Structure formats: structure tokens, C-alpha cells
Amino acid sequence: MGNEGSYVVLGLKTWNAQIDRADKLFGGLSSEEVLREIAPGRNRLLYLWGHLTAVHDAMLPLLSLGERLHPEFDVAFVSNPDKSRAETPSHEQVRQAWNVVNAELRKGFEKMSWSDWLERHSAASEEDFRKDASRNRFAILLGRTNHLSYHLGQAMLGLK
Amino acid sequence: MGNEGSYVVLGLKTWNAQIDRADKLFGGLSSEEVLREIAPGRNRLLYLWGHLTAVHDAMLPLLSLGERLHPEFDVAFVSNPDKSRAETPSHEQVRQAWNVVNAELRKGFEKMSWSDWLERHSAASEEDFRKDASRNRFAILLGRTNHLSYHLGQAMLGLK
């Protein structure tokens, strides 16, 4: 095997490690705990969990792995702040969507070859990509892993 | 150039992006603001900044780029919790150390070839590394970038 594979393996390993941490952190919360704010007046844990789910869901088309499964999550967890809407997905809906979306990503990642990761991601036009080859799928993986870590650091503060 | 370079470039780009965010966030704080807690009873911004500085400083020997510059930061910012010690480095000392340590890392990264990143990091023995080739320098880079993102998410909460 060439060296290319090693870098991709490390990128995926880092992603999986953060997903595991998030599974443990969010998955262990009761329906009462999930409504806790991470700090007074700040986002609730459920909002962060839904936000991460929506952003991971959007990775499916970005990486050309398929259509979004939960585009309706955006209105509740991305384009509007927490506590601004009367109706948002429930604890159970967020838990299910989180699990399904991440399983779908895992399945998609397994089918990708090493060089696939250096292909254009779908939010960059072919011209964008010709000018800047770093607008590729590996950049999305690294960026979204860091996005997950960022919010995990916040979510930790919401545990008693 | 082989594809290997592309993955390393992306890893470094992600690192630099988080360092830039941290520079802006911490670098813009007054000596009063830096003593703010990120949430009631939680770490102060200065502690997070010092903690990140200590962890980045420790990357120098880990990546075989040189000796640590500020091993004395560990007692204040790693092995003891915030507000537990009477004497800790000042705002100005943390600012300077942060800048010097990250500049030293940048200089070291520039000298590394792509394949250097797949070499053993110094906390893994040769036997560890034979058993698990992912105990390499690229794993340290990705891991520490996520560690930075994790605490940046928390630090954001300390801005008014």
C-alpha cells in the first residue's frame, strides 16, 4: 500500500474517536438532562446534539455519498438559535437521526478509496476546485471533525 | 508531487486555521477579560490559554522538533486545576509563550517532509510503533488540532 492510505486512515481514526466521545456524552443523557443549558442562558445540550446531527447530515451530499436524510433539522438547529422555535425535533428523534446519519457516513467512508478523498467536494464548483485543490473531501472530513470537537468541549460543561 | 503532500497540506491548513482563531480570540483580551470564567465556577480564559500553550509546547519533543521551551507551564496549567495555585504565569507571560511556542512549531513543520509525518512520535516506543503504525506524528497533529478546537469552543463562551 502507498503512503496515501496512512493519512486517510488517521483522518478517519480521529473522526471515529470524536464520534465515540459524542455517542457516550449525548447517548447517556436522560430526557431531563438533555434540556440542560451548557451555561446560564446558553444553548441546551439537545440543541448542540441536533446541530451536530444536521451538520453531519449535510456531509452526505457534500461528499457525494447520497441525499440528506434530515434536511428539516436545519430550521431547528442551524438557521435559528436555540429556544426561538416552539416546535423542534424531540430527544428521541434527535437520538435516532444522530445514529442513522453517522452510520450512513461510516458506510459511505468505507466505500471511498484513498484518492477519492482528494476529489472536489460538491459545494465547490469545478472552477473553484481548479483554482484551489484543497477544496476537497479530506478538507471536509478534517473540518467537520474539528467542528465536532468544538461543540463537544461546550457540551462537556453541561454535564452536572 | 505525489498525493501524500496533499493530505499533509490539508492537515497543516486545518491546524493553522485553528491557531488563527485562537490568536484572535485570546490575543484580543484585556488583562481583566482574561480572568473571566467561561461559565460560573469553571476555568478562566487565562487557564485555557496557558493550558493550550503547555500542550503545544510539549509537541516540540513529541515531534522531535526540539526541547520544551516552557516545561514550567505544566504545574500551573496541566497537572493542577485552575485557581488551585497562588503563583501562576501572568497574562503577559502566557501571551509571549503562546506566540513563541506556536512560531517554533511552525518553523519545525516547515522543515518536515511529507513522509516525516508518518514517522514514530517520541512518546511511542519502537515496539509500540511496530505494532501500531498510527502512533505517528500526523496523528499528533490531528489530535492536537482537535484538542485546540475543543477548548476554543469553551473559550468562546467566556467572551461577554
mmCIF file of N, CA and C in Angstrom, chain A residues 3-4 6-8 10-11 13-14 18 21 38-40 42 114-115 117-118 132 134 136 138-139 142-143 145-147 149-150 152-154 156-160, chain B residues 3-4 6-8 10-11 13-14 18 21 38-40 42 114-115 117-118 132 134 136 138-139 142-143 145-147 149-150 152-154 156-160:
data_model
loop_
_atom_site.group_PDB
_atom_site.id
_atom_site.type_symbol
_atom_site.label_atom_id
_atom_site.label_comp_id
_atom_site.label_asym_id
_atom_site.label_seq_id
_atom_site.Cartn_x
_atom_site.Cartn_y
_atom_site.Cartn_z
ATOM 1 N N ASN A 3 1.650 5.359 0.725
ATOM 2 C CA ASN A 3 1.504 6.137 1.946
ATOM 3 C C ASN A 3 0.162 6.854 2.043
ATOM 4 N N GLU A 4 -0.450 7.138 0.897
ATOM 5 C CA GLU A 4 -1.708 7.894 0.900
ATOM 6 C C GLU A 4 -2.694 7.311 1.896
ATOM 7 N N SER A 6 -2.266 5.811 4.625
ATOM 8 C CA SER A 6 -1.969 6.068 6.035
ATOM 9 C C SER A 6 -2.594 7.368 6.517
ATOM 10 N N TYR A 7 -2.526 8.396 5.700
ATOM 11 C CA TYR A 7 -3.086 9.683 6.103
ATOM 12 C C TYR A 7 -4.604 9.595 6.239
ATOM 13 N N VAL A 8 -5.218 8.927 5.281
ATOM 14 C CA VAL A 8 -6.680 8.798 5.320
ATOM 15 C C VAL A 8 -7.112 7.993 6.537
ATOM 16 N N LEU A 10 -5.654 7.824 9.346
ATOM 17 C CA LEU A 10 -5.530 8.673 10.530
ATOM 18 C C LEU A 10 -6.659 9.689 10.605
ATOM 19 N N GLY A 11 -7.040 10.236 9.446
ATOM 20 C CA GLY A 11 -8.161 11.176 9.422
ATOM 21 C C GLY A 11 -9.442 10.501 9.900
ATOM 22 N N LYS A 13 -9.651 7.768 11.743
ATOM 23 C CA LYS A 13 -9.489 7.357 13.131
ATOM 24 C C LYS A 13 -9.821 8.526 14.067
ATOM 25 N N THR A 14 -9.382 9.710 13.693
ATOM 26 C CA THR A 14 -9.641 10.899 14.507
ATOM 27 C C THR A 14 -11.137 11.221 14.495
ATOM 28 N N GLN A 18 -13.831 11.034 17.869
ATOM 29 C CA GLN A 18 -14.716 12.117 18.321
ATOM 30 C C GLN A 18 -16.179 11.662 18.314
ATOM 31 N N ARG A 21 -16.770 9.713 21.425
ATOM 32 C CA ARG A 21 -16.924 10.599 22.593
ATOM 33 C C ARG A 21 -18.313 11.211 22.614
ATOM 34 N N ILE A 38 -25.705 24.524 28.591
ATOM 35 C CA ILE A 38 -24.276 24.288 28.850
ATOM 36 C C ILE A 38 -23.713 25.349 29.798
ATOM 37 N N ALA A 39 -24.363 26.512 29.838
ATOM 38 C CA ALA A 39 -24.037 27.583 30.791
ATOM 39 C C ALA A 39 -25.286 28.454 30.840
ATOM 40 N N PRO A 40 -25.456 29.238 31.893
ATOM 41 C CA PRO A 40 -26.705 30.014 32.024
ATOM 42 C C PRO A 40 -26.981 30.860 30.783
ATOM 43 N N ARG A 42 -27.181 29.886 27.752
ATOM 44 C CA ARG A 42 -26.551 29.379 26.519
ATOM 45 C C ARG A 42 -27.362 28.223 25.941
ATOM 46 N N TRP A 114 -8.727 5.909 -1.241
ATOM 47 C CA TRP A 114 -7.894 6.971 -0.670
ATOM 48 C C TRP A 114 -7.917 8.213 -1.545
ATOM 49 N N SER A 115 -7.815 7.980 -2.858
ATOM 50 C CA SER A 115 -7.737 9.152 -3.740
ATOM 51 C C SER A 115 -9.087 9.857 -3.870
ATOM 52 N N TRP A 117 -10.757 10.908 -1.577
ATOM 53 C CA TRP A 117 -10.762 11.993 -0.578
ATOM 54 C C TRP A 117 -10.170 13.284 -1.116
ATOM 55 N N LEU A 118 -9.383 13.158 -2.172
ATOM 56 C CA LEU A 118 -8.786 14.372 -2.750
ATOM 57 C C LEU A 118 -9.623 14.946 -3.885
ATOM 58 N N ASP A 132 -8.165 26.017 -6.488
ATOM 59 C CA ASP A 132 -7.750 25.655 -5.130
ATOM 60 C C ASP A 132 -8.107 24.195 -4.864
ATOM 61 N N SER A 134 -7.419 22.355 -2.566
ATOM 62 C CA SER A 134 -7.687 21.964 -1.172
ATOM 63 C C SER A 134 -9.187 21.977 -0.857
ATOM 64 N N ASN A 136 -11.405 19.951 -1.158
ATOM 65 C CA ASN A 136 -11.693 18.544 -1.419
ATOM 66 C C ASN A 136 -12.353 17.869 -0.208
ATOM 67 N N PHE A 138 -11.281 15.516 1.822
ATOM 68 C CA PHE A 138 -10.478 15.325 3.038
ATOM 69 C C PHE A 138 -10.540 16.600 3.901
ATOM 70 N N ALA A 139 -10.582 17.751 3.248
ATOM 71 C CA ALA A 139 -10.712 19.013 3.990
ATOM 72 C C ALA A 139 -12.036 19.053 4.752
ATOM 73 N N LEU A 142 -11.648 16.751 7.879
ATOM 74 C CA LEU A 142 -10.871 17.375 8.959
ATOM 75 C C LEU A 142 -11.645 18.536 9.574
ATOM 76 N N GLY A 143 -12.288 19.326 8.732
ATOM 77 C CA GLY A 143 -13.037 20.475 9.245
ATOM 78 C C GLY A 143 -14.207 20.063 10.122
ATOM 79 N N THR A 145 -14.546 17.243 11.730
ATOM 80 C CA THR A 145 -14.047 16.619 12.961
ATOM 81 C C THR A 145 -13.757 17.710 13.989
ATOM 82 N N ASN A 146 -13.161 18.790 13.547
ATOM 83 C CA ASN A 146 -12.868 19.891 14.466
ATOM 84 C C ASN A 146 -14.140 20.601 14.925
ATOM 85 N N HIS A 147 -15.114 20.698 14.039
ATOM 86 C CA HIS A 147 -16.409 21.277 14.415
ATOM 87 C C HIS A 147 -17.047 20.456 15.537
ATOM 88 N N SER A 149 -15.409 18.513 17.709
ATOM 89 C CA SER A 149 -14.616 18.729 18.936
ATOM 90 C C SER A 149 -14.988 20.046 19.609
ATOM 91 N N TYR A 150 -15.158 21.064 18.793
ATOM 92 C CA TYR A 150 -15.515 22.401 19.299
ATOM 93 C C TYR A 150 -16.779 22.333 20.159
ATOM 94 N N LEU A 152 -18.167 19.572 21.360
ATOM 95 C CA LEU A 152 -18.007 18.615 22.469
ATOM 96 C C LEU A 152 -17.429 19.317 23.692
ATOM 97 N N GLY A 153 -16.484 20.224 23.456
ATOM 98 C CA GLY A 153 -15.900 20.985 24.559
ATOM 99 C C GLY A 153 -16.976 21.765 25.296
ATOM 100 N N GLN A 154 -17.922 22.293 24.544
ATOM 101 C CA GLN A 154 -19.028 23.035 25.162
ATOM 102 C C GLN A 154 -19.994 22.104 25.868
ATOM 103 N N MET A 156 -19.530 19.286 27.226
ATOM 104 C CA MET A 156 -18.964 18.788 28.492
ATOM 105 C C MET A 156 -19.369 19.658 29.681
ATOM 106 N N LEU A 157 -19.484 20.950 29.429
ATOM 107 C CA LEU A 157 -19.816 21.890 30.507
ATOM 108 C C LEU A 157 -21.250 21.710 31.000
ATOM 109 N N GLY A 158 -22.077 21.068 30.173
ATOM 110 C CA GLY A 158 -23.473 20.865 30.542
ATOM 111 C C GLY A 158 -23.697 19.636 31.406
ATOM 112 N N LEU A 159 -22.669 18.791 31.512
ATOM 113 C CA LEU A 159 -22.789 17.627 32.406
ATOM 114 C C LEU A 159 -22.618 18.153 33.817
ATOM 115 N N LYS A 160 -23.509 17.777 34.662
ATOM 116 C CA LYS A 160 -23.547 18.339 36.039
ATOM 117 C C LYS A 160 -22.157 18.734 36.593
ATOM 118 N N ASN B 3 0.562 12.284 -4.111
ATOM 119 C CA ASN B 3 -0.630 12.682 -3.356
ATOM 120 C C ASN B 3 -0.359 12.898 -1.881
ATOM 121 N N GLU B 4 0.684 12.248 -1.357
ATOM 122 C CA GLU B 4 0.973 12.356 0.079
ATOM 123 C C GLU B 4 0.971 13.804 0.528
ATOM 124 N N SER B 6 -0.625 16.319 -0.468
ATOM 125 C CA SER B 6 -1.940 16.953 -0.364
ATOM 126 C C SER B 6 -2.568 16.741 1.006
ATOM 127 N N TYR B 7 -2.429 15.547 1.537
ATOM 128 C CA TYR B 7 -3.032 15.272 2.847
ATOM 129 C C TYR B 7 -2.334 16.088 3.940
ATOM 130 N N VAL B 8 -1.009 16.143 3.861
ATOM 131 C CA VAL B 8 -0.261 16.888 4.870
ATOM 132 C C VAL B 8 -0.615 18.376 4.793
ATOM 133 N N LEU B 10 -3.347 19.668 3.906
ATOM 134 C CA LEU B 10 -4.675 19.860 4.499
ATOM 135 C C LEU B 10 -4.621 19.788 6.018
ATOM 136 N N GLY B 11 -3.813 18.873 6.534
ATOM 137 C CA GLY B 11 -3.657 18.776 7.985
ATOM 138 C C GLY B 11 -3.078 20.069 8.549
ATOM 139 N N LYS B 13 -3.147 23.034 7.119
ATOM 140 C CA LYS B 13 -4.087 24.132 6.886
ATOM 141 C C LYS B 13 -5.147 24.179 7.996
ATOM 142 N N THR B 14 -5.602 22.996 8.404
ATOM 143 C CA THR B 14 -6.602 22.925 9.469
ATOM 144 C C THR B 14 -5.998 23.388 10.796
ATOM 145 N N GLN B 18 -7.113 26.887 13.048
ATOM 146 C CA GLN B 18 -7.492 26.917 14.467
ATOM 147 C C GLN B 18 -6.551 27.829 15.265
ATOM 148 N N ARG B 21 -7.728 31.325 14.772
ATOM 149 C CA ARG B 21 -8.917 31.613 15.599
ATOM 150 C C ARG B 21 -8.513 31.874 17.047
ATOM 151 N N ILE B 38 -15.240 30.879 31.916
ATOM 152 C CA ILE B 38 -16.030 30.558 30.720
ATOM 153 C C ILE B 38 -17.481 30.272 31.096
ATOM 154 N N ALA B 39 -17.709 29.876 32.340
ATOM 155 C CA ALA B 39 -19.060 29.698 32.905
ATOM 156 C C ALA B 39 -18.858 29.755 34.424
ATOM 157 N N PRO B 40 -19.925 30.041 35.169
ATOM 158 C CA PRO B 40 -19.739 30.200 36.616
ATOM 159 C C PRO B 40 -19.045 29.001 37.257
ATOM 160 N N ARG B 42 -16.242 27.691 36.441
ATOM 161 C CA ARG B 42 -15.409 26.917 35.506
ATOM 162 C C ARG B 42 -14.049 27.595 35.302
ATOM 163 N N TRP B 114 6.922 15.267 3.817
ATOM 164 C CA TRP B 114 5.614 14.626 3.953
ATOM 165 C C TRP B 114 5.717 13.299 4.680
ATOM 166 N N SER B 115 6.756 12.551 4.310
ATOM 167 C CA SER B 115 6.863 11.220 4.922
ATOM 168 C C SER B 115 7.323 11.298 6.386
ATOM 169 N N TRP B 117 5.972 12.886 8.569
ATOM 170 C CA TRP B 117 4.753 12.876 9.388
ATOM 171 C C TRP B 117 4.288 11.463 9.724
ATOM 172 N N LEU B 118 4.745 10.505 8.952
ATOM 173 C CA LEU B 118 4.352 9.114 9.230
ATOM 174 C C LEU B 118 5.370 8.390 10.106
ATOM 175 N N ASP B 132 1.693 -0.736 15.971
ATOM 176 C CA ASP B 132 0.630 0.183 15.564
ATOM 177 C C ASP B 132 1.251 1.416 14.903
ATOM 178 N N SER B 134 0.009 3.740 13.448
ATOM 179 C CA SER B 134 -0.729 5.006 13.536
ATOM 180 C C SER B 134 -0.229 5.870 14.704
ATOM 181 N N ASN B 136 1.987 7.896 15.004
ATOM 182 C CA ASN B 136 2.947 8.722 14.276
ATOM 183 C C ASN B 136 2.669 10.216 14.463
ATOM 184 N N PHE B 138 1.658 12.522 12.343
ATOM 185 C CA PHE B 138 0.438 13.077 11.748
ATOM 186 C C PHE B 138 -0.741 12.886 12.711
ATOM 187 N N ALA B 139 -0.747 11.761 13.437
ATOM 188 C CA ALA B 139 -1.802 11.532 14.438
ATOM 189 C C ALA B 139 -1.729 12.591 15.537
ATOM 190 N N LEU B 142 -3.229 15.872 14.083
ATOM 191 C CA LEU B 142 -4.698 15.858 14.021
ATOM 192 C C LEU B 142 -5.290 15.897 15.436
ATOM 193 N N GLY B 143 -4.710 15.146 16.331
ATOM 194 C CA GLY B 143 -5.222 15.095 17.706
ATOM 195 C C GLY B 143 -5.117 16.453 18.400
ATOM 196 N N THR B 145 -4.903 19.378 16.991
ATOM 197 C CA THR B 145 -5.801 20.353 16.341
ATOM 198 C C THR B 145 -7.190 20.221 16.943
ATOM 199 N N ASN B 146 -7.637 19.004 17.162
ATOM 200 C CA ASN B 146 -8.954 18.797 17.762
ATOM 201 C C ASN B 146 -8.987 19.218 19.229
ATOM 202 N N HIS B 147 -7.880 19.023 19.921
ATOM 203 C CA HIS B 147 -7.774 19.481 21.314
ATOM 204 C C HIS B 147 -7.926 21.003 21.368
ATOM 205 N N SER B 149 -9.511 22.890 19.106
ATOM 206 C CA SER B 149 -10.910 23.212 18.785
ATOM 207 C C SER B 149 -11.825 23.014 19.995
ATOM 208 N N TYR B 150 -11.581 21.926 20.706
ATOM 209 C CA TYR B 150 -12.372 21.592 21.893
ATOM 210 C C TYR B 150 -12.363 22.756 22.889
ATOM 211 N N LEU B 152 -11.352 25.852 22.263
ATOM 212 C CA LEU B 152 -11.836 27.094 21.639
ATOM 213 C C LEU B 152 -13.344 27.206 21.802
ATOM 214 N N GLY B 153 -14.037 26.073 21.649
ATOM 215 C CA GLY B 153 -15.493 26.076 21.837
ATOM 216 C C GLY B 153 -15.858 26.558 23.233
ATOM 217 N N GLN B 154 -15.045 26.152 24.201
ATOM 218 C CA GLN B 154 -15.301 26.585 25.579
ATOM 219 C C GLN B 154 -14.941 28.051 25.777
ATOM 220 N N MET B 156 -14.947 30.468 23.724
ATOM 221 C CA MET B 156 -15.944 31.349 23.099
ATOM 222 C C MET B 156 -17.015 31.776 24.103
ATOM 223 N N LEU B 157 -17.339 30.862 25.018
ATOM 224 C CA LEU B 157 -18.404 31.138 25.990
ATOM 225 C C LEU B 157 -17.981 32.205 27.000
ATOM 226 N N GLY B 158 -16.677 32.423 27.110
ATOM 227 C CA GLY B 158 -16.175 33.409 28.067
ATOM 228 C C GLY B 158 -16.166 34.830 27.525
ATOM 229 N N LEU B 159 -16.378 34.957 26.207
ATOM 230 C CA LEU B 159 -16.472 36.308 25.632
ATOM 231 C C LEU B 159 -17.837 36.845 26.006
ATOM 232 N N LYS B 160 -17.869 38.033 26.522
ATOM 233 C CA LYS B 160 -19.110 38.609 27.078
ATOM 234 C C LYS B 160 -20.401 38.049 26.440
#
